[in-house]
CSV table of C-alpha atoms and ligand atoms in Angstrom, one decimal:
chain,number,residue,atom,x,y,z
X,854,MET,CA,13.5,-20.7,-22.6
X,855,ASP,CA,15.0,-20.5,-19.0
X,856,LYS,CA,12.0,-21.7,-17.1
X,857,VAL,CA,8.6,-23.2,-17.7
X,858,ILE,CA,5.9,-23.1,-15.0
X,859,LYS,CA,3.8,-26.2,-15.9
X,860,ASN,CA,0.2,-27.3,-15.3
X,861,GLY,CA,-0.9,-24.4,-13.1
X,862,THR,CA,-4.2,-22.5,-13.1
X,863,ILE,CA,-3.3,-19.0,-14.3
X,864,ILE,CA,-5.3,-16.2,-12.8
X,865,THR,CA,-5.3,-12.6,-14.0
X,866,ALA,CA,-7.8,-9.8,-13.3
X,867,PHE,CA,-9.8,-11.1,-16.3
X,868,ASP,CA,-9.2,-14.8,-16.8
X,869,THR,CA,-8.8,-18.1,-15.1
X,870,TYR,CA,-7.4,-20.9,-17.2
X,871,LYS,CA,-5.0,-23.9,-17.2
X,872,GLY,CA,-1.7,-23.4,-19.0
X,873,ASP,CA,2.1,-23.4,-19.0
X,874,ILE,CA,4.2,-20.2,-18.8
X,875,GLY,CA,7.5,-19.9,-20.6
X,876,ILE,CA,10.0,-17.5,-19.1
X,877,GLU,CA,13.2,-16.1,-20.7
X,878,GLY,CA,15.4,-13.2,-19.7
X,879,GLY,CA,13.0,-12.2,-16.9
X,880,LYS,CA,10.0,-11.9,-19.3
X,881,VAL,CA,7.0,-14.1,-20.0
X,882,VAL,CA,7.7,-15.2,-23.6
X,883,MET,CA,5.0,-17.9,-24.1
X,884,ILE,CA,1.7,-19.0,-22.6
X,885,ALA,CA,0.2,-22.2,-24.1
X,886,ALA,CA,-1.6,-25.4,-23.1
X,887,ASN,CA,1.6,-27.4,-23.3
X,888,ILE,CA,5.0,-25.8,-23.7
X,889,ASN,CA,7.9,-28.0,-24.7
X,890,SER,CA,10.2,-27.7,-21.7
X,891,ASP,CA,13.4,-29.4,-23.1
X,892,ASN,CA,16.5,-27.5,-21.8
X,893,ALA,CA,14.4,-25.4,-19.4
X,894,GLU,CA,14.0,-25.6,-15.7
X,895,VAL,CA,10.5,-26.9,-15.0
X,896,ILE,CA,8.4,-25.7,-12.1
X,897,ASP,CA,5.5,-28.0,-11.5
X,898,ALA,CA,2.4,-26.0,-10.5
X,899,SER,CA,-0.1,-28.8,-10.6
X,900,GLY,CA,-3.0,-28.1,-8.2
X,901,LYS,CA,-1.7,-24.5,-7.7
X,902,TYR,CA,-2.8,-21.1,-8.8
X,903,VAL,CA,-0.3,-19.0,-10.8
X,904,LEU,CA,-0.9,-15.2,-10.2
X,905,PRO,CA,0.9,-12.0,-11.2
X,906,GLY,CA,3.0,-10.6,-8.3
X,907,ALA,CA,1.3,-7.9,-6.3
X,908,LEU,CA,2.2,-4.2,-6.3
X,909,ASP,CA,2.2,-2.6,-2.9
X,910,VAL,CA,1.8,1.1,-3.9
X,911,HIS,CA,1.9,2.4,-0.3
X,912,THR,CA,4.9,1.8,1.9
X,913,HIS,CA,7.1,3.9,4.2
X,914,LEU,CA,10.5,2.2,4.5
X,915,GLN,CA,13.3,3.6,6.7
X,916,MET,CA,11.3,6.8,6.8
X,917,PRO,CA,12.0,9.5,9.4
X,918,PHE,CA,8.6,9.8,11.2
X,919,GLY,CA,7.1,10.1,14.6
X,920,GLY,CA,10.5,11.1,16.2
X,921,THR,CA,12.2,8.0,14.9
X,922,ILE,CA,12.7,6.0,11.6
X,923,SER,CA,10.3,3.4,10.5
X,924,ALA,CA,11.7,0.0,11.4
X,925,ASP,CA,12.0,-1.8,8.1
X,926,SER,CA,15.0,-0.8,6.0
X,927,TYR,CA,14.8,-1.0,2.2
X,928,GLU,CA,16.4,-4.4,2.5
X,929,ALA,CA,14.1,-5.8,5.2
X,930,GLY,CA,10.9,-4.2,3.7
X,931,THR,CA,11.5,-5.5,0.2
X,932,ARG,CA,12.6,-8.9,1.5
X,933,ALA,CA,9.3,-9.2,3.4
X,934,ALA,CA,7.5,-8.0,0.2
X,935,ALA,CA,9.0,-10.9,-1.8
X,936,CYS,CA,7.9,-13.4,0.9
X,937,GLY,CA,4.4,-12.0,0.7
X,938,GLY,CA,4.1,-12.2,-3.1
X,939,VAL,CA,4.8,-8.4,-3.6
X,940,THR,CA,7.1,-8.0,-6.6
X,941,THR,CA,6.9,-4.2,-6.9
X,942,VAL,CA,7.1,-1.8,-3.9
X,943,PHE,CA,6.2,1.9,-4.1
X,944,ASP,CA,7.8,3.9,-1.4
X,945,PHE,CA,7.2,7.5,-0.3
X,946,ALA,CA,10.1,9.9,-0.7
X,947,LEU,CA,9.5,12.9,1.5
X,948,GLN,CA,10.7,16.2,0.1
X,949,GLN,CA,12.8,18.1,2.6
X,950,LYS,CA,12.3,21.9,2.7
X,951,GLY,CA,14.5,23.5,0.0
X,952,ASP,CA,14.9,20.3,-2.0
X,953,GLY,CA,13.6,19.6,-5.5
X,954,ILE,CA,11.6,16.6,-6.6
X,955,ILE,CA,14.2,14.7,-8.6
X,956,GLN,CA,16.8,15.5,-5.9
X,957,THR,CA,14.4,13.9,-3.4
X,958,ALA,CA,13.8,10.8,-5.5
X,959,GLU,CA,17.6,10.4,-6.3
X,960,GLY,CA,18.4,10.7,-2.6
X,961,ARG,CA,16.1,7.9,-1.8
X,962,ASN,CA,17.2,5.9,-4.8
X,963,LYS,CA,20.9,6.0,-3.5
X,964,LEU,CA,19.7,4.2,-0.3
X,965,CYS,CA,17.3,1.9,-2.0
X,966,ALA,CA,19.1,0.7,-5.2
X,967,PRO,CA,21.8,-1.4,-3.4
X,968,LYS,CA,19.3,-2.9,-1.0
X,969,ALA,CA,16.0,-3.6,-2.9
X,970,CYS,CA,15.2,-7.3,-3.2
X,971,VAL,CA,12.3,-6.6,-5.6
X,972,ASP,CA,11.5,-3.8,-8.1
X,973,TYR,CA,10.5,-0.5,-6.7
X,974,ALA,CA,9.2,3.0,-7.5
X,975,PHE,CA,8.8,6.3,-5.6
X,976,HIS,CA,6.0,8.7,-5.1
X,977,VAL,CA,7.4,12.0,-4.0
X,978,ALA,CA,5.5,13.7,-1.1
X,979,ILE,CA,5.4,17.4,-1.8
X,980,THR,CA,6.0,19.4,1.4
X,981,ASP,CA,7.5,22.6,0.1
X,982,LEU,CA,5.8,23.8,-3.1
X,983,ARG,CA,8.1,26.7,-4.3
X,984,PRO,CA,7.4,28.0,-7.8
X,985,GLU,CA,10.5,26.1,-9.1
X,986,VAL,CA,9.1,22.8,-7.6
X,987,LEU,CA,5.8,23.3,-9.5
X,988,ASP,CA,7.9,23.9,-12.6
X,989,GLU,CA,9.8,20.6,-12.0
X,990,PHE,CA,6.7,18.4,-12.2
X,991,LYS,CA,7.2,17.8,-15.9
X,992,ALA,CA,10.8,16.8,-15.6
X,993,ALA,CA,9.9,14.6,-12.7
X,994,VAL,CA,7.4,12.7,-14.9
X,995,ASP,CA,10.1,12.4,-17.6
X,996,PHE,CA,12.4,11.0,-14.9
X,997,GLY,CA,9.8,8.3,-14.1
X,998,ILE,CA,8.0,9.8,-11.1
X,999,SER,CA,4.4,10.1,-12.3
X,1000,SER,CA,2.7,10.4,-8.9
X,1001,PHE,CA,3.0,12.8,-6.0
X,1002,LYS,CA,1.6,12.7,-2.5
X,1003,VAL,CA,0.2,15.4,-0.4
X,1004,PHE,CA,-0.7,15.2,3.3
X,1005,MET,CA,-3.7,17.1,4.6
X,1006,VAL,CA,-2.4,16.3,8.1
X,1007,TYR,CA,0.8,16.1,10.1
X,1008,LYS,CA,1.1,19.9,10.6
X,1009,LYS,CA,3.6,19.7,13.4
X,1010,GLU,CA,5.7,17.2,11.5
X,1011,GLY,CA,6.0,19.8,8.6
X,1012,LEU,CA,4.3,17.5,6.1
X,1013,MET,CA,0.9,19.1,5.8
X,1014,VAL,CA,-0.2,21.2,2.8
X,1015,ASP,CA,-3.1,23.7,2.7
X,1016,ASP,CA,-6.0,23.6,0.2
X,1017,GLY,CA,-4.2,26.2,-2.0
X,1018,VAL,CA,-1.2,23.9,-2.4
X,1019,MET,CA,-3.4,20.9,-3.0
X,1020,CYS,CA,-5.3,22.7,-5.7
X,1021,LYS,CA,-2.1,23.8,-7.4
X,1022,VAL,CA,-0.6,20.3,-7.5
X,1023,LEU,CA,-3.9,18.7,-8.6
X,1024,GLU,CA,-3.9,21.1,-11.7
X,1025,LYS,CA,-0.2,20.7,-12.4
X,1026,ALA,CA,-0.3,17.0,-12.1
X,1027,LYS,CA,-3.1,16.7,-14.6
X,1028,GLU,CA,-1.3,19.0,-17.0
X,1029,VAL,CA,1.9,16.8,-17.0
X,1030,GLY,CA,0.2,13.4,-16.9
X,1031,ALA,CA,0.7,12.6,-13.2
X,1032,ILE,CA,-1.7,11.8,-10.4
X,1033,ILE,CA,-2.0,13.2,-6.8
X,1034,ALA,CA,-2.4,10.8,-3.9
X,1035,VAL,CA,-3.9,12.3,-0.8
X,1036,HIS,CA,-3.8,11.4,2.9
X,1037,ALA,CA,-7.1,12.9,4.0
X,1038,GLU,CA,-7.9,13.8,7.6
X,1039,ASN,CA,-8.8,17.1,9.2
X,1040,PRO,CA,-5.8,18.4,11.2
X,1041,ASP,CA,-7.7,21.1,13.2
X,1042,LEU,CA,-10.2,18.7,14.5
X,1043,ILE,CA,-7.5,16.2,15.5
X,1044,ASP,CA,-5.6,18.9,17.4
X,1045,MET,CA,-8.7,20.2,19.1
X,1046,ARG,CA,-9.9,16.8,20.2
X,1047,THR,CA,-6.4,15.6,21.2
X,1048,GLU,CA,-5.9,18.7,23.4
X,1049,GLN,CA,-9.2,18.1,25.1
X,1050,PHE,CA,-8.5,14.4,25.8
X,1051,LEU,CA,-5.0,15.1,27.2
X,1052,LYS,CA,-6.5,17.8,29.5
X,1053,GLU,CA,-9.0,15.3,30.8
X,1054,GLY,CA,-6.3,12.7,31.4
X,1055,LYS,CA,-7.6,10.4,28.6
X,1056,THR,CA,-4.4,9.0,27.3
X,1057,SER,CA,-4.9,5.4,26.2
X,1058,ALA,CA,-4.7,4.2,22.6
X,1059,TRP,CA,-8.5,4.2,22.5
X,1060,TYR,CA,-8.2,8.1,22.5
X,1061,HIS,CA,-6.1,7.9,19.4
X,1062,TYR,CA,-9.2,6.6,17.6
X,1063,LEU,CA,-11.5,9.1,19.3
X,1064,SER,CA,-9.2,12.0,18.3
X,1065,ARG,CA,-9.6,11.0,14.6
X,1066,PRO,CA,-13.0,9.2,14.4
X,1067,GLU,CA,-15.0,8.6,11.2
X,1068,PHE,CA,-16.1,12.2,10.6
X,1069,VAL,CA,-12.6,13.6,10.9
X,1070,GLU,CA,-11.5,11.5,8.0
X,1071,ALA,CA,-14.7,12.0,6.1
X,1072,GLU,CA,-14.6,15.8,6.1
X,1073,ALA,CA,-11.2,15.7,4.4
X,1074,ASP,CA,-12.2,13.0,1.9
X,1075,ILE,CA,-15.2,15.2,0.9
X,1076,ARG,CA,-13.0,18.3,0.7
X,1077,ALA,CA,-10.3,16.6,-1.4
X,1078,ILE,CA,-13.0,15.1,-3.7
X,1079,HIS,CA,-14.6,18.6,-4.0
X,1080,TRP,CA,-11.4,20.1,-5.2
X,1081,ALA,CA,-10.8,17.3,-7.7
X,1082,LYS,CA,-14.3,17.6,-9.0
X,1083,SER,CA,-14.2,21.4,-9.2
X,1084,LEU,CA,-10.9,21.4,-11.1
X,1085,ASN,CA,-11.8,18.3,-13.0
X,1086,THR,CA,-8.6,16.5,-12.1
X,1087,PRO,CA,-8.0,12.8,-11.2
X,1088,LEU,CA,-7.4,12.1,-7.5
X,1089,TYR,CA,-6.2,9.1,-5.6
X,1090,LEU,CA,-7.2,8.8,-1.9
X,1091,VAL,CA,-4.8,6.7,0.1
X,1092,HIS,CA,-5.9,4.4,2.9
X,1093,LEU,CA,-9.6,5.2,2.9
X,1094,ALA,CA,-11.1,3.8,6.1
X,1095,ASN,CA,-14.5,5.4,6.7
X,1096,LYS,CA,-18.1,4.9,5.4
X,1097,GLN,CA,-19.0,8.5,4.6
X,1098,GLY,CA,-15.8,8.9,2.6
X,1099,MET,CA,-16.6,5.7,0.7
X,1100,GLU,CA,-20.0,7.0,-0.1
X,1101,GLU,CA,-18.6,10.3,-1.4
X,1102,VAL,CA,-16.1,8.3,-3.6
X,1103,LYS,CA,-19.0,6.3,-5.0
X,1104,ARG,CA,-21.1,9.4,-5.7
X,1105,ALA,CA,-18.2,11.2,-7.5
X,1106,ARG,CA,-17.4,8.1,-9.6
X,1107,ASP,CA,-21.1,7.6,-10.5
X,1108,GLU,CA,-21.0,11.2,-11.7
X,1109,GLY,CA,-18.1,10.3,-14.0
X,1110,TYR,CA,-15.1,11.7,-12.1
X,1111,GLU,CA,-11.8,10.0,-12.1
X,1112,ILE,CA,-11.5,9.3,-8.3
X,1113,TYR,CA,-9.6,6.3,-7.1
X,1114,ALA,CA,-9.8,4.9,-3.6
X,1115,GLU,CA,-7.2,2.7,-1.9
X,1116,THR,CA,-7.9,0.8,1.3
X,1117,CYS,CA,-5.7,-1.5,3.3
X,1118,PRO,CA,-6.1,-5.0,4.8
X,1119,GLN,CA,-6.0,-3.7,8.3
X,1120,TYR,CA,-9.2,-1.7,7.7
X,1121,LEU,CA,-10.8,-4.7,6.2
X,1122,HIS,CA,-9.9,-7.0,9.1
X,1123,PHE,CA,-9.7,-5.0,12.3
X,1124,THR,CA,-12.1,-2.5,13.8
X,1125,SER,CA,-11.5,0.3,16.3
X,1126,ASP,CA,-12.1,-2.3,19.1
X,1127,VAL,CA,-8.3,-3.1,18.8
X,1128,TYR,CA,-7.6,0.2,20.6
X,1129,LYS,CA,-9.3,-1.2,23.7
X,1130,ARG,CA,-6.7,-4.0,23.9
X,1131,GLU,CA,-3.8,-3.9,26.3
X,1132,ASP,CA,-1.5,-3.8,23.2
X,1133,GLY,CA,-3.7,-1.3,21.4
X,1134,ARG,CA,-0.8,1.0,20.8
X,1135,ASN,CA,0.7,-1.5,18.4
X,1136,PHE,CA,-2.4,-0.9,16.1
X,1137,VAL,CA,-2.0,2.9,16.2
X,1138,CYS,CA,-1.9,4.2,12.6
X,1139,SER,CA,-3.5,7.2,10.9
X,1140,PRO,CA,-6.2,7.1,9.9
X,1141,PRO,CA,-7.1,4.6,12.7
X,1142,MET,CA,-9.2,1.5,12.3
X,1143,LYS,CA,-12.8,2.4,12.3
X,1144,GLY,CA,-16.1,0.9,13.4
X,1145,GLN,CA,-17.9,-2.1,11.9
X,1146,GLU,CA,-20.2,0.0,9.7
X,1147,SER,CA,-17.1,1.5,8.0
X,1148,GLN,CA,-15.5,-1.9,7.5
X,1149,ASP,CA,-18.7,-3.1,6.0
X,1150,ALA,CA,-18.8,-0.1,3.6
X,1151,LEU,CA,-15.3,-0.8,2.5
X,1152,TRP,CA,-16.1,-4.4,1.6
X,1153,GLN,CA,-19.2,-3.1,-0.2
X,1154,GLY,CA,-16.9,-0.7,-2.1
X,1155,ILE,CA,-14.8,-3.6,-3.2
X,1156,LYS,CA,-17.8,-5.4,-4.4
X,1157,SER,CA,-19.1,-2.3,-6.3
X,1158,GLY,CA,-15.8,-1.5,-7.9
X,1159,ASP,CA,-15.4,1.8,-6.0
X,1160,ILE,CA,-12.4,0.7,-4.1
X,1161,ALA,CA,-9.7,0.6,-6.9
X,1162,THR,CA,-6.7,-0.8,-5.0
X,1163,ILE,CA,-5.5,-2.5,-1.9
X,1164,ALA,CA,-2.1,-1.4,-0.4
X,1165,THR,CA,-0.5,-1.8,3.0
X,1166,ASP,CA,0.7,1.6,4.3
X,1167,HIS,CA,3.5,-0.5,5.7
X,1168,CYS,CA,5.2,1.7,8.3
X,1169,PRO,CA,6.2,-0.5,11.2
X,1170,PHE,CA,7.9,0.5,14.5
X,1171,GLN,CA,9.5,-1.7,17.1
X,1172,SER,CA,7.7,-2.5,20.3
X,1173,TYR,CA,10.0,-0.3,22.4
X,1174,GLU,CA,9.0,2.6,20.1
X,1175,LYS,CA,5.3,1.9,20.4
X,1176,ASP,CA,5.9,1.7,24.2
X,1177,TRP,CA,6.8,5.4,24.2
X,1178,GLY,CA,3.1,6.0,24.1
X,1179,LYS,CA,2.0,3.5,26.8
X,1180,ASP,CA,0.7,6.4,28.9
X,1181,ASP,CA,0.1,9.0,26.2
X,1182,PHE,CA,-1.3,8.1,22.8
X,1183,THR,CA,0.2,11.2,21.2
X,1184,LYS,CA,3.7,9.7,21.7
X,1185,ILE,CA,3.0,6.5,19.8
X,1186,PRO,CA,4.7,6.5,16.4
X,1187,ASN,CA,1.9,6.1,13.8
X,1188,GLY,CA,2.1,3.1,11.5
X,1189,CYS,CA,1.7,-0.6,11.3
X,1190,MET,CA,3.2,-3.5,9.3
X,1191,GLY,CA,1.5,-5.4,6.5
X,1192,ILE,CA,3.7,-5.8,3.4
X,1193,GLU,CA,4.0,-9.6,3.8
X,1194,ASN,CA,0.3,-10.0,4.8
X,1195,MET,CA,-1.6,-8.1,2.1
X,1196,TYR,CA,-1.7,-10.7,-0.7
X,1197,PRO,CA,-2.0,-13.7,1.5
X,1198,TYR,CA,-4.9,-12.1,3.5
X,1199,MET,CA,-6.8,-11.0,0.3
X,1200,LEU,CA,-6.2,-14.4,-1.4
X,1201,SER,CA,-7.3,-16.2,1.8
X,1202,GLU,CA,-10.5,-14.1,1.8
X,1203,ALA,CA,-11.0,-15.2,-1.9
X,1204,ASN,CA,-10.4,-18.8,-0.9
X,1205,LYS,CA,-13.1,-18.5,1.7
X,1206,GLY,CA,-15.5,-17.2,-1.0
X,1207,ARG,CA,-15.7,-13.6,0.0
X,1208,LEU,CA,-14.6,-12.3,-3.4
X,1209,SER,CA,-13.1,-13.9,-6.5
X,1210,PHE,CA,-9.4,-14.5,-7.1
X,1211,ASN,CA,-9.6,-12.4,-10.2
X,1212,LYS,CA,-10.9,-9.5,-8.1
X,1213,VAL,CA,-7.9,-9.9,-5.7
X,1214,VAL,CA,-5.5,-9.7,-8.7
X,1215,GLU,CA,-7.4,-6.6,-10.0
X,1216,LEU,CA,-7.1,-4.8,-6.6
X,1217,CYS,CA,-3.6,-5.8,-5.6
X,1218,SER,CA,-1.9,-6.0,-9.0
X,1219,ALA,CA,-3.6,-4.9,-12.2
X,1220,ASN,CA,-5.2,-1.7,-11.0
X,1221,PRO,CA,-2.2,-0.3,-9.1
X,1222,ALA,CA,0.0,-1.0,-12.2
X,1223,LYS,CA,-2.5,0.8,-14.5
X,1224,ILE,CA,-3.2,3.7,-12.2
X,1225,TYR,CA,0.5,4.3,-11.5
X,1226,GLY,CA,1.9,3.9,-15.0
X,1227,CYS,CA,3.7,0.5,-15.0
X,1228,ALA,CA,1.3,-1.6,-16.9
X,1229,PRO,CA,1.5,-3.8,-19.0
X,1230,GLU,CA,5.0,-4.8,-17.8
X,1231,LYS,CA,3.6,-5.2,-14.3
X,1232,GLY,CA,0.2,-6.3,-13.0
X,1233,THR,CA,-0.6,-9.2,-15.2
X,1234,ILE,CA,0.6,-12.5,-16.7
X,1235,ALA,CA,0.9,-12.0,-20.5
X,1236,VAL,CA,3.5,-12.4,-23.2
X,1237,GLY,CA,5.8,-9.5,-22.9
X,1238,ALA,CA,5.1,-8.8,-19.3
X,1239,ASP,CA,7.8,-9.1,-16.6
X,1240,ALA,CA,7.8,-12.6,-15.1
X,1241,ASP,CA,6.7,-11.4,-11.7
X,1242,ILE,CA,4.8,-14.5,-10.7
X,1243,VAL,CA,3.4,-16.0,-7.5
X,1244,ILE,CA,2.6,-19.7,-7.1
X,1245,TYR,CA,-0.2,-20.1,-4.6
X,1246,ASP,CA,-1.3,-23.3,-2.8
X,1247,PRO,CA,-5.0,-23.0,-2.0
X,1248,ASN,CA,-4.7,-26.0,0.3
X,1249,LYS,CA,-1.9,-24.8,2.5
X,1250,GLU,CA,-2.9,-23.5,6.0
X,1251,PHE,CA,-0.8,-20.7,7.5
X,1252,THR,CA,-0.9,-18.9,10.8
X,1253,VAL,CA,1.0,-15.6,11.0
X,1254,SER,CA,3.6,-15.2,13.7
X,1255,LYS,CA,6.4,-12.7,14.1
X,1256,ASP,CA,8.7,-15.8,13.8
X,1257,ASN,CA,7.5,-16.7,10.3
X,1258,MET,CA,7.6,-13.1,8.9
X,1259,HIS,CA,10.7,-11.8,7.2
X,1260,SER,CA,10.8,-8.1,8.1
X,1261,ASP,CA,13.0,-6.6,10.9
X,1262,VAL,CA,10.1,-5.8,13.2
X,1263,ASP,CA,9.8,-7.6,16.6
X,1264,HIS,CA,6.0,-8.0,16.5
X,1265,THR,CA,3.1,-8.0,14.1
X,1266,ILE,CA,-0.5,-6.9,14.4
X,1267,TRP,CA,-1.4,-10.0,12.3
X,1268,GLU,CA,-0.1,-12.4,15.0
X,1269,GLY,CA,-2.2,-15.5,15.2
X,1270,THR,CA,-4.2,-14.7,12.0
X,1271,LYS,CA,-5.0,-17.9,10.1
X,1272,PHE,CA,-4.9,-17.9,6.3
X,1273,ASN,CA,-6.7,-20.5,4.1
X,1274,GLY,CA,-4.1,-21.1,1.4
X,1275,TYR,CA,-0.6,-19.6,1.2
X,1276,ILE,CA,2.1,-18.6,-1.2
X,1277,ASP,CA,4.5,-21.3,-2.2
X,1278,MET,CA,6.9,-19.3,-4.5
X,1279,THR,CA,7.5,-15.8,-5.7
X,1280,PHE,CA,9.5,-15.0,-8.9
X,1281,SER,CA,10.8,-11.5,-9.5
X,1282,ARG,CA,11.5,-11.1,-13.2
X,1283,GLY,CA,11.9,-14.9,-13.4
X,1284,ASN,CA,14.2,-15.1,-10.5
X,1285,LEU,CA,13.0,-17.3,-7.6
X,1286,VAL,CA,13.0,-15.0,-4.5
X,1287,PHE,CA,10.8,-17.0,-2.1
X,1288,LYS,CA,10.1,-20.7,-1.7
X,1289,ASP,CA,8.4,-22.7,1.1
X,1290,GLY,CA,8.8,-20.0,3.8
X,1291,GLU,CA,12.4,-19.1,2.9
X,1292,PHE,CA,13.7,-15.9,1.3
X,1293,LEU,CA,16.0,-16.7,-1.6
X,1294,GLY,CA,16.5,-13.3,-3.2
X,1295,LYS,CA,19.3,-10.9,-2.7
X,1296,PRO,CA,19.7,-7.2,-2.0
X,1297,GLY,CA,20.4,-5.1,-5.1
X,1298,TRP,CA,18.3,-7.3,-7.4
X,1299,GLY,CA,15.4,-4.9,-7.6
X,1300,ASN,CA,15.2,-2.3,-10.3
X,1301,PHE,CA,13.9,1.3,-10.2
X,1302,ILE,CA,10.8,1.3,-12.3
X,1303,LYS,CA,10.6,4.4,-14.5
X,1304,ARG,CA,6.9,4.9,-14.8
X,1305,LYS,CA,5.0,6.2,-17.7
X,1306,ALA,CA,2.9,9.4,-17.8
X,1307,ARG,CA,-0.8,9.2,-17.8
X,1308,VAL,CA,-2.6,9.9,-21.1
W,2757,LIG,O1,0.0,5.8,10.5
W,2757,LIG,C1,0.5,5.9,9.4
W,2757,LIG,N1,-0.3,5.6,8.4
W,2757,LIG,N2,1.8,6.1,9.2
W,2757,LIG,C2,2.5,6.3,8.0
W,2757,LIG,C3,2.3,7.7,7.4
W,2757,LIG,C4,0.9,7.8,6.7
W,2757,LIG,O2,0.1,8.6,7.1
W,2757,LIG,O3,0.6,7.1,5.8
W,2758,LIG,ZN1,-1.1,8.5,5.4
W,2759,LIG,ZN1,1.1,6.0,4.5
């Protein structure tokens, strides 16, 4: 054995128990009450929790968007991931007009492979559904891309698909064992309200929220769920942030439909009040943070099991880029940071007693791995699984500051947030990539994860 993690409390989505973990060749090879550690490196986890690494299944790294490119490169984003206990990063590869699906994934992989500090996968966002692209879905799944994204918004950016395209991809994805992830907001309402606000000289970040309030997101959630129910296909709603949408997800799930909802820590922690702040533009993302009732509904959805996953939608921009919209909210690049904060935030909420540690593992690790075809290698601590492991100190206090984060961004919306408990170490396939605040990994270590088709 190469390494033995000794005396920790092992926490998976289902169990909490004391034990040792033996690691060899990047895999967990033994779990027992007391493993003989002669000739192995010993990591003492006494008094600590030992958790599977998180999967962040929603990130936008060095993505052309909002008139610029999101500020974290593949290297910076995956470095920050490692330091936040995220051992698998899913990035969105945007199909350019005229390109194929595998071509899109291969193009991104050329950039990512030499830089990734942890393992990674791609969802391909379909923006140009020509007949040959639809025919390519099966080959894409065989290539290891078993999820696709569609945007119901971003018309001017050339990303939006109409309902016809959405229905076609929902049906095709089901046929080939893939799943469709949807960004749901109503584009026409956003345009109509934005135009009106600009005409009235209402240009602060607060009007970003008012141009896409609760009902604008809810309408699209309801429409997407309607298509999935009508066609009897699975559906994954990304970054759900509103109460009515949450209720519709619950209704559909209670009726037996395979609908998954993802939410993000920013929607669980901040409300639309942030847009009234002087630095409100730094919080501008789409969908925007919503009111307290929506936040309460999301926490209720976590409790009831109707929120399936937590992911970050990590899409940061530098302050000078956010400043483009100081006097006009439509010029603010949409997106916020969070890849390094997701697991610590959720674990801190567990430490405060808001939910169980097992539930955090389910939301941030086990469910994303299962839904997106990389379990049982990812998402749990078990013999045969990858040794993607986080050692967590429940007694460590941590306050987020841009200076103790590891991305390339010059600010963070999480500045000043206090966490009860923090990550001590992260292992990526048995390799120590983070310890005591310091990144110890290296670019190029991360592998492309070829995901399985759904059955
Ligand atoms: O504002 C956001 N969320 N930017 C990233 C792109 C998206 O919609 O997920
Ligand atoms: Zn989105
Ligand atoms: Zn996103």
